[in-house]
């Protein structure tokens, strides 16, 4: 992509996020993760040169390729996709800044034991299925609080930082709103457990996410316009 186009897209989205942030609370701090799964390393480097440092990928293989080809640029990598158990070692080796989609106790146990073996820790978000769509991964709403506590207690090499959710795939604002309100409700209850991050909001629904307290956004399409 042309640098000017990237710059225009990024500026537009940052301005829009700022407008929505101020409507919610001028004290809110919001972090933007540029989801780079649609593009190759050239566009990532171009976006970095404009000022973006946090990037998200949803496949371990792509994360590896991009980390290797980013040639030691100080990018902050978020792994936002489903993690298969046979990819755990690879992910650990890649040292991402954060893994956002911890979606079962079984995965937490497997990840934790591998982390222990490598003597490493990994910051993670618990993924919650707040949209009640059957095909979505993540903990059920009613399981979330207990799961968070179990992982905190049993999986010492996993550092839970908060929660992540993916809004329902619909244009129905009410449904999206209700999904994000579910997430905010769980997030608020988890603040006693040290939860700091509420990651929700993508290109089509980030405004609704901000209005419901999201402090981390994962945006790809609006930046890279695929
Ligand atoms: C692709 C993806 C996004 C970004 O979605 P856009 O619609 O491109 O903004 C966010 N979160 C996850 C988990 C994704 O896989």
Coordinates of N, CA and C and ligand atoms in Angstrom, one line a residue:
X1 N 0.8 -1.2 0.0 CA 0.0 0.0 0.0 C 0.9 1.2 0.0
X2 N 0.3 2.3 -0.5 CA 1.0 3.6 -0.5 C 1.1 4.2 0.8
X3 N 2.2 4.7 1.2 CA 2.4 5.3 2.6 C 1.4 6.3 2.9
X4 N 1.0 7.2 1.9 CA 0.1 8.2 2.1 C -1.3 7.7 2.4
X5 N -1.7 6.6 1.8 CA -3.0 6.0 2.0 C -3.0 5.5 3.5
X6 N -1.9 4.8 3.8 CA -1.9 4.2 5.2 C -2.0 5.3 6.2
X7 N -1.2 6.4 5.9 CA -1.2 7.5 6.9 C -2.6 8.1 7.0
X8 N -3.3 8.3 5.9 CA -4.6 8.8 5.9 C -5.6 7.9 6.7
X9 N -5.5 6.6 6.4 CA -6.4 5.7 7.1 C -6.1 5.7 8.7
X10 N -4.8 5.7 9.0 CA -4.5 5.6 10.4 C -4.9 6.9 11.1
X11 N -4.6 8.0 10.5 CA -5.0 9.3 11.1 C -6.5 9.4 11.3
X12 N -7.2 8.9 10.3 CA -8.7 9.0 10.4 C -9.2 8.1 11.6
X13 N -8.6 6.9 11.7 CA -9.1 6.0 12.8 C -8.7 6.6 14.1
X14 N -7.5 7.1 14.2 CA -7.1 7.6 15.5 C -7.9 8.8 15.9
X15 N -8.3 9.7 15.0 CA -9.2 10.8 15.3 C -10.5 10.4 15.7
X16 N -11.0 9.3 15.0 CA -12.4 8.8 15.4 C -12.3 8.2 16.8
X17 N -11.3 7.4 17.1 CA -11.2 6.8 18.4 C -11.2 7.9 19.5
X18 N -10.4 9.0 19.2 CA -10.3 10.1 20.1 C -11.7 10.7 20.4
X19 N -12.4 10.9 19.3 CA -13.8 11.5 19.5 C -14.6 10.7 20.4
X20 N -14.6 9.3 20.1 CA -15.4 8.4 20.9 C -14.9 8.3 22.3
X21 N -13.6 8.4 22.5 CA -13.0 8.3 23.8 C -13.5 9.4 24.7
X22 N -13.5 10.6 24.1 CA -13.9 11.8 24.9 C -15.4 11.8 25.2
X23 N -16.2 11.2 24.4 CA -17.6 11.0 24.7 C -17.7 10.1 25.9
X24 N -16.9 9.1 26.0 CA -17.0 8.1 27.1 C -16.4 8.7 28.3
X25 N -15.1 9.1 28.3 CA -14.4 9.7 29.4 C -13.1 10.2 29.0
X26 N -12.8 11.4 29.4 CA -11.5 12.0 29.0 C -10.4 11.3 29.7
X27 N -10.7 10.6 30.8 CA -9.7 9.9 31.6 C -9.4 8.5 31.0
X28 N -10.2 8.0 30.1 CA -9.9 6.7 29.6 C -8.7 6.6 28.7
X29 N -7.9 5.6 28.9 CA -6.7 5.4 28.1 C -7.0 4.2 27.1
X30 N -6.8 4.4 25.8 CA -7.2 3.4 24.9 C -6.0 3.0 24.0
X31 N -5.7 1.7 23.9 CA -4.6 1.3 23.0 C -5.1 0.7 21.8
X32 N -4.5 1.1 20.7 CA -4.9 0.5 19.4 C -3.9 -0.5 18.9
X33 N -4.4 -1.7 18.6 CA -3.6 -2.8 18.0 C -4.0 -2.8 16.5
X34 N -3.0 -2.6 15.7 CA -3.2 -2.7 14.2 C -3.1 -4.2 13.8
X35 N -4.3 -4.7 13.4 CA -4.3 -6.1 13.0 C -3.8 -6.3 11.6
X36 N -2.6 -6.9 11.5 CA -1.8 -6.9 10.2 C -2.0 -8.2 9.5
X37 N -2.9 -9.0 9.8 CA -3.1 -10.3 9.2 C -3.3 -10.2 7.7
X38 N -3.8 -9.1 7.2 CA -4.1 -9.0 5.8 C -3.0 -8.6 4.9
X39 N -1.9 -8.1 5.6 CA -0.8 -7.5 4.8 C 0.6 -8.1 5.0
X40 N 1.5 -7.8 4.2 CA 2.8 -8.3 4.4 C 3.7 -7.3 5.2
X41 N 5.0 -7.7 5.4 CA 5.9 -7.0 6.2 C 6.1 -5.5 5.7
X42 N 6.0 -5.3 4.4 CA 6.2 -3.9 3.9 C 5.2 -2.9 4.5
X43 N 3.9 -3.3 4.6 CA 2.9 -2.4 5.1 C 3.1 -2.3 6.6
X44 N 3.5 -3.3 7.3 CA 3.8 -3.2 8.7 C 4.9 -2.2 9.0
X45 N 6.0 -2.3 8.2 CA 7.1 -1.4 8.4 C 6.6 0.0 8.1
X46 N 5.8 0.1 7.0 CA 5.3 1.5 6.6 C 4.5 2.1 7.8
X47 N 3.6 1.2 8.4 CA 2.8 1.8 9.4 C 3.6 2.1 10.7
X48 N 4.6 1.3 10.9 CA 5.6 1.6 12.0 C 6.2 2.9 11.8
X49 N 6.6 3.2 10.6 CA 7.3 4.5 10.3 C 6.4 5.7 10.5
X50 N 5.1 5.4 10.4 CA 4.1 6.5 10.7 C 3.9 6.7 12.2
X51 N 4.2 5.6 12.9 CA 4.1 5.8 14.4 C 3.4 4.7 15.1
X52 N 2.9 3.7 14.4 CA 2.2 2.6 15.1 C 3.2 1.5 15.5
X53 N 3.1 1.1 16.8 CA 4.0 0.0 17.2 C 3.4 -1.3 17.6
X54 N 2.1 -1.3 18.0 CA 1.4 -2.5 18.4 C 0.7 -3.2 17.2
X55 N 1.0 -4.4 17.0 CA 0.4 -5.2 15.9 C -0.2 -6.5 16.4
X56 N -1.2 -7.0 15.6 CA -1.8 -8.2 16.0 C -1.9 -9.2 14.8
X57 N -1.6 -10.5 15.1 CA -1.7 -11.5 14.1 C -2.5 -12.7 14.7
X58 N -3.2 -13.4 13.8 CA -4.1 -14.5 14.3 C -3.6 -15.9 13.9
X59 N -2.4 -16.0 13.3 CA -1.9 -17.3 13.0 C -0.4 -17.3 13.4
X60 N 0.0 -18.4 14.2 CA 1.3 -18.5 14.7 C 2.4 -18.4 13.6
X61 N 2.1 -19.1 12.5 CA 3.0 -19.2 11.4 C 3.2 -17.8 10.8
X62 N 2.1 -17.0 10.6 CA 2.3 -15.6 10.1 C 3.0 -14.7 11.1
X63 N 2.7 -15.0 12.4 CA 3.4 -14.2 13.4 C 4.9 -14.4 13.3
X64 N 5.3 -15.7 13.1 CA 6.7 -16.0 13.0 C 7.3 -15.3 11.7
X65 N 6.7 -15.5 10.6 CA 7.2 -14.9 9.4 C 7.4 -13.4 9.5
X66 N 6.4 -12.8 10.1 CA 6.5 -11.3 10.2 C 7.5 -10.8 11.3
X67 N 7.6 -11.6 12.4 CA 8.7 -11.2 13.3 C 10.1 -11.4 12.7
X68 N 10.3 -12.5 12.0 CA 11.6 -12.7 11.4 C 11.9 -11.6 10.4
X69 N 10.9 -11.3 9.6 CA 11.2 -10.3 8.5 C 11.1 -8.8 9.0
X70 N 10.6 -8.6 10.2 CA 10.6 -7.2 10.7 C 12.0 -6.8 11.2
X71 N 12.9 -7.8 11.2 CA 14.3 -7.4 11.3 C 14.6 -6.5 12.6
X72 N 14.1 -7.0 13.7 CA 14.4 -6.4 15.0 C 13.8 -5.0 15.2
X73 N 12.9 -4.6 14.3 CA 12.1 -3.4 14.7 C 11.5 -3.6 16.0
X74 N 11.4 -2.6 16.9 CA 10.8 -2.8 18.2 C 9.3 -2.9 18.2
X75 N 8.7 -3.8 17.5 CA 7.3 -3.9 17.4 C 6.7 -4.6 18.6
X76 N 5.5 -4.3 19.0 CA 4.8 -5.0 20.1 C 3.8 -6.0 19.5
X77 N 4.1 -7.3 19.6 CA 3.2 -8.2 18.9 C 2.2 -8.8 19.8
X78 N 0.9 -8.8 19.4 CA -0.2 -9.4 20.1 C -0.6 -10.6 19.3
X79 N -0.7 -11.8 19.9 CA -1.3 -13.0 19.2 C -2.7 -13.0 19.5
X80 N -3.6 -12.8 18.5 CA -5.0 -12.7 18.8 C -5.9 -13.8 18.3
X81 N -5.2 -14.8 17.8 CA -6.0 -16.0 17.2 C -6.1 -17.2 18.1
X82 N -6.8 -18.1 17.7 CA -7.0 -19.4 18.4 C -5.6 -20.1 18.4
X83 N -5.2 -20.6 19.6 CA -3.9 -21.3 19.7 C -4.1 -22.8 19.8
X84 N -3.6 -23.5 18.8 CA -3.6 -24.9 18.8 C -2.5 -25.4 19.7
X85 N -2.8 -26.5 20.4 CA -1.8 -27.0 21.4 C -0.4 -27.3 20.7
X86 N -0.5 -27.8 19.5 CA 0.8 -28.1 18.8 C 1.6 -26.9 18.4
X87 N 1.0 -25.7 18.6 CA 1.7 -24.5 18.2 C 2.2 -23.7 19.5
X88 N 2.0 -24.3 20.7 CA 2.3 -23.6 21.9 C 3.8 -23.3 22.0
X89 N 4.7 -24.3 21.7 CA 6.1 -24.1 21.8 C 6.6 -23.0 20.9
X90 N 6.1 -23.0 19.7 CA 6.4 -22.0 18.7 C 6.1 -20.6 19.2
X91 N 4.8 -20.5 19.7 CA 4.4 -19.2 20.2 C 5.3 -18.7 21.4
X92 N 5.6 -19.6 22.3 CA 6.5 -19.2 23.4 C 7.9 -18.8 22.9
X93 N 8.4 -19.5 21.9 CA 9.7 -19.1 21.4 C 9.6 -17.7 20.7
X94 N 8.5 -17.3 20.2 CA 8.4 -16.0 19.5 C 8.3 -14.9 20.5
X95 N 8.0 -15.2 21.8 CA 8.0 -14.1 22.8 C 7.0 -13.0 22.5
X96 N 5.8 -13.3 22.2 CA 4.9 -12.1 21.9 C 4.6 -11.3 23.2
X97 N 4.2 -10.1 23.0 CA 3.9 -9.2 24.1 C 2.7 -9.7 24.9
X98 N 1.8 -10.3 24.1 CA 0.6 -10.7 24.8 C -0.2 -11.8 23.9
X99 N -0.8 -12.7 24.6 CA -1.7 -13.7 23.9 C -3.1 -13.4 24.4
X100 N -4.0 -13.0 23.4 CA -5.3 -12.5 23.7 C -6.4 -13.5 23.7
X101 N -6.1 -14.7 23.4 CA -7.3 -15.6 23.2 C -7.2 -16.9 24.0
X102 N -6.9 -16.8 25.2 CA -6.9 -18.0 26.1 C -8.4 -18.4 26.3
X103 N -8.7 -19.6 25.7 CA -10.1 -19.9 25.6 C -10.6 -21.2 26.3
X104 N -9.7 -21.8 27.0 CA -10.1 -23.0 27.8 C -9.1 -23.3 28.9
X105 N -9.6 -24.0 29.9 CA -8.8 -24.4 31.0 C -7.7 -25.4 30.5
X106 N -8.1 -26.2 29.6 CA -7.2 -27.2 29.1 C -6.0 -26.5 28.4
X107 N -6.3 -25.5 27.6 CA -5.2 -24.8 27.0 C -4.4 -24.0 28.0
X108 N -5.0 -23.5 29.0 CA -4.2 -22.8 30.1 C -3.3 -23.7 30.7
X109 N -3.7 -24.9 31.0 CA -2.8 -25.9 31.7 C -1.7 -26.3 30.7
X110 N -2.0 -26.5 29.5 CA -0.9 -26.9 28.5 C 0.1 -25.8 28.3
X111 N -0.5 -24.6 28.2 CA 0.4 -23.4 28.0 C 1.3 -23.2 29.2
X112 N 0.7 -23.3 30.4 CA 1.4 -23.0 31.6 C 2.5 -24.0 31.8
X113 N 2.3 -25.3 31.5 CA 3.4 -26.3 31.8 C 4.5 -26.1 30.8
X114 N 4.2 -25.7 29.5 CA 5.2 -25.4 28.6 C 6.0 -24.1 29.0
X115 N 5.3 -23.2 29.5 CA 6.0 -21.9 30.0 C 6.9 -22.2 31.1
X116 N 6.5 -23.1 32.0 CA 7.3 -23.5 33.1 C 8.6 -24.1 32.7
X117 N 8.4 -25.0 31.7 CA 9.5 -25.8 31.2 C 10.6 -24.8 30.6
X118 N 10.1 -23.8 29.9 CA 11.0 -22.8 29.3 C 11.4 -21.7 30.2
X119 N 10.9 -21.8 31.5 CA 11.1 -20.7 32.5 C 10.7 -19.3 32.0
X120 N 9.5 -19.3 31.4 CA 9.1 -18.0 30.9 C 7.7 -17.7 31.4
X121 N 7.3 -16.4 31.3 CA 5.9 -16.0 31.6 C 5.3 -15.4 30.4
X122 N 4.0 -15.5 30.3 CA 3.3 -14.9 29.2 C 2.0 -14.1 29.6
X123 N 1.9 -12.9 29.3 CA 0.7 -12.1 29.5 C -0.4 -12.6 28.6
X124 N -1.6 -12.8 29.2 CA -2.7 -13.3 28.5 C -4.0 -12.6 28.8
X125 N -4.9 -12.7 27.9 CA -6.3 -12.2 28.1 C -7.2 -13.5 28.0
X126 N -8.2 -13.5 28.9 CA -9.2 -14.6 28.8 C -10.2 -14.2 27.8
X127 N -10.3 -15.1 26.8 CA -11.3 -14.9 25.7 C -12.7 -15.3 26.2
X128 N -13.7 -14.4 26.1 CA -15.0 -14.7 26.5 C -16.0 -14.6 25.4
X129 N -16.8 -15.6 25.3 CA -17.9 -15.6 24.2 C -19.1 -14.8 24.8
X130 N -19.1 -13.5 24.5 CA -20.1 -12.7 25.0 C -21.3 -12.5 24.1
X131 N -21.2 -13.1 22.9 CA -22.2 -12.9 21.9 C -23.2 -14.0 21.8
X132 N -22.9 -15.1 22.6 CA -23.8 -16.2 22.7 C -23.9 -16.9 21.3
X133 N -23.0 -16.7 20.4 CA -22.9 -17.4 19.2 C -22.2 -18.7 19.4
X134 N -22.8 -19.8 18.9 CA -22.3 -21.2 19.2 C -20.9 -21.4 18.6
X135 N -20.7 -20.8 17.4 CA -19.5 -21.1 16.7 C -18.3 -20.2 17.2
X136 N -18.5 -19.4 18.2 CA -17.4 -18.6 18.7 C -16.7 -19.3 19.8
X137 N -15.3 -19.2 19.8 CA -14.6 -19.8 21.0 C -14.6 -18.8 22.2
X138 N -14.1 -19.3 23.3 CA -14.1 -18.5 24.5 C -15.0 -19.1 25.6
X139 N -14.7 -18.6 26.8 CA -15.5 -19.1 27.9 C -16.9 -18.5 27.9
X140 N -17.8 -19.3 28.4 CA -19.2 -18.8 28.5 C -19.2 -17.7 29.6
X141 N -20.1 -16.8 29.4 CA -20.3 -15.7 30.4 C -20.3 -16.2 31.8
X142 N -21.1 -17.2 32.0 CA -21.3 -17.7 33.4 C -20.1 -18.4 33.9
X143 N -19.1 -18.8 33.0 CA -17.9 -19.5 33.5 C -16.8 -18.6 33.7
X144 N -16.9 -17.4 33.2 CA -15.7 -16.5 33.1 C -15.0 -16.2 34.4
X145 N -15.8 -15.8 35.4 CA -15.1 -15.3 36.6 C -14.4 -16.5 37.3
X146 N -15.1 -17.6 37.3 CA -14.4 -18.7 38.0 C -13.2 -19.2 37.2
X147 N -13.3 -19.2 35.9 CA -12.2 -19.6 35.1 C -11.0 -18.7 35.3
X148 N -11.2 -17.4 35.4 CA -10.2 -16.4 35.6 C -9.4 -16.7 36.9
X149 N -10.2 -17.0 38.0 CA -9.7 -17.3 39.3 C -8.9 -18.6 39.3
X150 N -9.4 -19.6 38.6 CA -8.7 -20.9 38.6 C -7.4 -20.8 37.9
X151 N -7.4 -20.1 36.8 CA -6.1 -19.9 36.1 C -5.1 -19.1 36.9
X152 N -5.6 -18.0 37.6 CA -4.7 -17.2 38.4 C -4.1 -18.1 39.5
X153 N -4.9 -19.0 40.0 CA -4.5 -19.8 41.1 C -3.5 -20.9 40.7
X154 N -3.8 -21.6 39.6 CA -3.1 -22.8 39.2 C -2.0 -22.6 38.2
X155 N -2.1 -21.5 37.4 CA -1.2 -21.4 36.3 C -0.3 -20.2 36.5
X156 N 0.8 -20.4 37.3 CA 1.5 -19.2 37.7 C 2.4 -18.6 36.7
X157 N 2.6 -19.3 35.6 CA 3.4 -18.7 34.5 C 2.6 -17.9 33.5
X158 N 1.3 -18.0 33.7 CA 0.3 -17.2 32.9 C 0.0 -16.0 33.7
X159 N 0.2 -14.8 33.1 CA -0.1 -13.5 33.8 C -1.4 -13.0 33.1
X160 N -2.5 -13.2 33.8 CA -3.7 -12.7 33.3 C -3.8 -11.2 33.5
X161 N -4.1 -10.5 32.3 CA -4.2 -9.0 32.3 C -5.6 -8.5 32.1
X162 N -6.5 -9.4 31.8 CA -7.9 -8.9 31.6 C -8.6 -9.9 30.6
X163 N -9.5 -9.3 29.8 CA -10.4 -10.2 29.0 C -10.4 -9.6 27.6
X164 N -10.8 -10.5 26.7 CA -10.9 -10.2 25.2 C -12.3 -10.8 24.8
X165 N -12.9 -10.1 23.9 CA -14.1 -10.7 23.3 C -14.3 -10.2 21.8
X166 N -14.9 -11.0 21.0 CA -15.2 -10.7 19.6 C -16.7 -10.4 19.5
X167 N -17.1 -9.3 19.1 CA -18.5 -9.0 19.0 C -19.2 -9.9 18.0
X168 N -20.6 -9.9 18.1 CA -21.3 -10.8 17.1 C -21.1 -10.2 15.7
X169 N -21.2 -11.2 14.8 CA -21.0 -10.8 13.4 C -22.4 -10.4 12.8
X170 N -22.7 -9.1 13.0 CA -24.0 -8.6 12.6 C -24.0 -7.1 12.5
X171 N -25.0 -6.6 11.8 CA -25.1 -5.1 11.8 C -26.0 -4.6 12.9
X172 N -26.6 -5.5 13.6 CA -27.6 -5.1 14.6 C -26.9 -4.5 15.9
X173 N -27.0 -3.2 15.9 CA -26.3 -2.5 17.0 C -26.6 -2.9 18.4
X174 N -27.9 -3.2 18.6 CA -28.3 -3.7 19.9 C -27.6 -5.0 20.3
X175 N -27.5 -5.9 19.4 CA -26.8 -7.2 19.7 C -25.4 -6.9 20.0
X176 N -24.7 -6.1 19.3 CA -23.3 -5.8 19.5 C -23.2 -5.1 20.9
X177 N -24.0 -4.2 21.1 CA -24.0 -3.5 22.4 C -24.2 -4.4 23.6
X178 N -25.1 -5.3 23.4 CA -25.4 -6.3 24.5 C -24.2 -7.2 24.8
X179 N -23.5 -7.6 23.7 CA -22.3 -8.4 23.8 C -21.2 -7.6 24.6
X180 N -21.0 -6.4 24.2 CA -19.9 -5.6 24.9 C -20.3 -5.2 26.3
X181 N -21.6 -5.1 26.5 CA -22.0 -4.8 27.9 C -21.7 -6.0 28.8
X182 N -22.0 -7.2 28.2 CA -21.6 -8.4 29.0 C -20.1 -8.5 29.3
X183 N -19.3 -8.1 28.3 CA -17.9 -8.1 28.6 C -17.5 -7.1 29.7
X184 N -18.1 -5.9 29.6 CA -17.8 -4.8 30.6 C -18.2 -5.3 32.0
X185 N -19.3 -5.9 32.1 CA -19.8 -6.4 33.3 C -18.8 -7.4 34.0
X186 N -18.3 -8.3 33.2 CA -17.3 -9.3 33.7 C -16.0 -8.6 34.0
X187 N -15.6 -7.7 33.2 CA -14.4 -6.9 33.4 C -14.4 -6.2 34.7
X188 N -15.6 -5.5 35.0 CA -15.7 -4.8 36.2 C -15.6 -5.7 37.4
X189 N -16.2 -6.9 37.3 CA -16.1 -7.8 38.4 C -14.7 -8.3 38.6
X190 N -13.9 -8.3 37.6 CA -12.6 -8.9 37.7 C -11.5 -7.8 38.1
X191 N -11.9 -6.6 38.3 CA -11.0 -5.6 38.7 C -10.3 -5.9 40.0
X192 N -11.1 -6.5 40.9 CA -10.6 -7.0 42.2 C -9.5 -8.0 42.0
X193 N -9.5 -8.7 40.9 CA -8.5 -9.7 40.6 C -7.3 -9.1 39.7
X194 N -7.4 -7.8 39.6 CA -6.2 -7.2 38.9 C -6.4 -7.0 37.4
X195 N -7.6 -7.3 36.9 CA -7.8 -7.2 35.4 C -7.7 -5.7 35.0
X196 N -6.9 -5.5 34.0 CA -6.7 -4.1 33.5 C -7.1 -3.9 32.1
X197 N -7.2 -4.9 31.3 CA -7.5 -4.8 29.9 C -8.8 -5.3 29.5
X198 N -9.6 -4.5 28.8 CA -10.8 -5.0 28.1 C -10.7 -4.8 26.6
X199 N -10.3 -5.9 26.0 CA -10.0 -5.9 24.5 C -11.3 -6.2 23.8
X200 N -11.9 -5.2 23.2 CA -13.0 -5.5 22.3 C -13.2 -4.4 21.3
X201 N -13.7 -4.6 20.2 CA -13.9 -3.6 19.2 C -13.0 -3.8 18.0
X202 N -13.6 -4.0 16.8 CA -12.9 -4.2 15.6 C -13.4 -3.0 14.6
X203 N -13.0 -3.1 13.3 CA -13.3 -2.0 12.4 C -14.8 -1.7 12.4
X204 N -15.7 -2.7 12.5 CA -17.1 -2.4 12.3 C -17.8 -2.0 13.6
X205 N -17.1 -2.3 14.8 CA -17.9 -2.1 16.0 C -17.1 -1.4 17.1
X206 N -16.0 -0.7 16.7 CA -15.1 -0.2 17.8 C -15.8 1.0 18.5
X207 N -16.7 1.7 17.8 CA -17.3 2.9 18.5 C -18.2 2.4 19.6
X208 N -18.9 1.3 19.3 CA -19.8 0.7 20.4 C -18.9 0.2 21.5
X209 N -17.8 -0.4 21.1 CA -16.9 -1.0 22.2 C -16.4 0.2 23.1
X210 N -16.0 1.3 22.5 CA -15.5 2.4 23.3 C -16.6 2.9 24.2
X211 N -17.8 3.0 23.7 CA -18.9 3.5 24.5 C -19.2 2.6 25.6
X212 N -18.7 1.3 25.6 CA -18.9 0.4 26.6 C -17.7 0.0 27.4
X213 N -16.7 0.9 27.3 CA -15.5 0.8 28.2 C -14.3 0.1 27.7
X214 N -14.3 -0.3 26.4 CA -13.1 -1.0 25.9 C -11.9 -0.1 26.0
X215 N -10.8 -0.7 26.4 CA -9.5 0.1 26.5 C -8.5 -0.5 25.6
X216 N -8.8 -1.5 24.8 CA -7.9 -2.0 23.8 C -8.8 -2.4 22.6
X217 N -8.3 -1.9 21.4 CA -9.1 -2.1 20.2 C -8.2 -2.9 19.2
X218 N -8.8 -3.8 18.5 CA -8.0 -4.6 17.5 C -8.6 -4.3 16.1
X219 N -7.9 -3.4 15.4 CA -8.5 -2.9 14.1 C -7.6 -3.2 12.9
X220 N -8.1 -3.9 11.9 CA -7.3 -4.2 10.8 C -7.9 -3.6 9.5
X221 N -9.0 -4.0 9.1 CA -9.6 -3.5 7.9 C -9.6 -2.0 7.7
X222 N -10.0 -1.3 8.7 CA -10.1 0.2 8.5 C -8.7 0.8 8.3
X223 N -7.7 0.2 8.7 CA -6.3 0.7 8.5 C -5.8 0.2 7.2
X224 N -5.9 -1.1 6.9 CA -5.3 -1.6 5.7 C -6.2 -1.7 4.5
X225 N -7.5 -1.4 4.7 CA -8.5 -1.4 3.7 C -8.4 -2.5 2.6
X226 N -8.6 -3.7 3.1 CA -8.5 -4.8 2.2 C -9.7 -5.0 1.3
Ligands
LIG1 C1 -9.1 -9.9 12.1 C2 -9.4 -9.7 13.5 C3 -9.6 -8.4 14.0 C4 -9.7 -7.2 13.1 O1 -10.9 -7.2 12.4 P1 -11.1 -6.0 11.4 O2 -12.6 -6.2 11.0 O3 -10.2 -6.3 10.2 O4 -10.9 -4.7 12.0 C5 -9.8 -8.3 15.4 N1 -9.7 -9.4 16.2 C6 -9.5 -10.6 15.8 C7 -9.4 -11.7 16.8 C8 -9.3 -10.8 14.4 O5 -9.1 -12.1 14.0

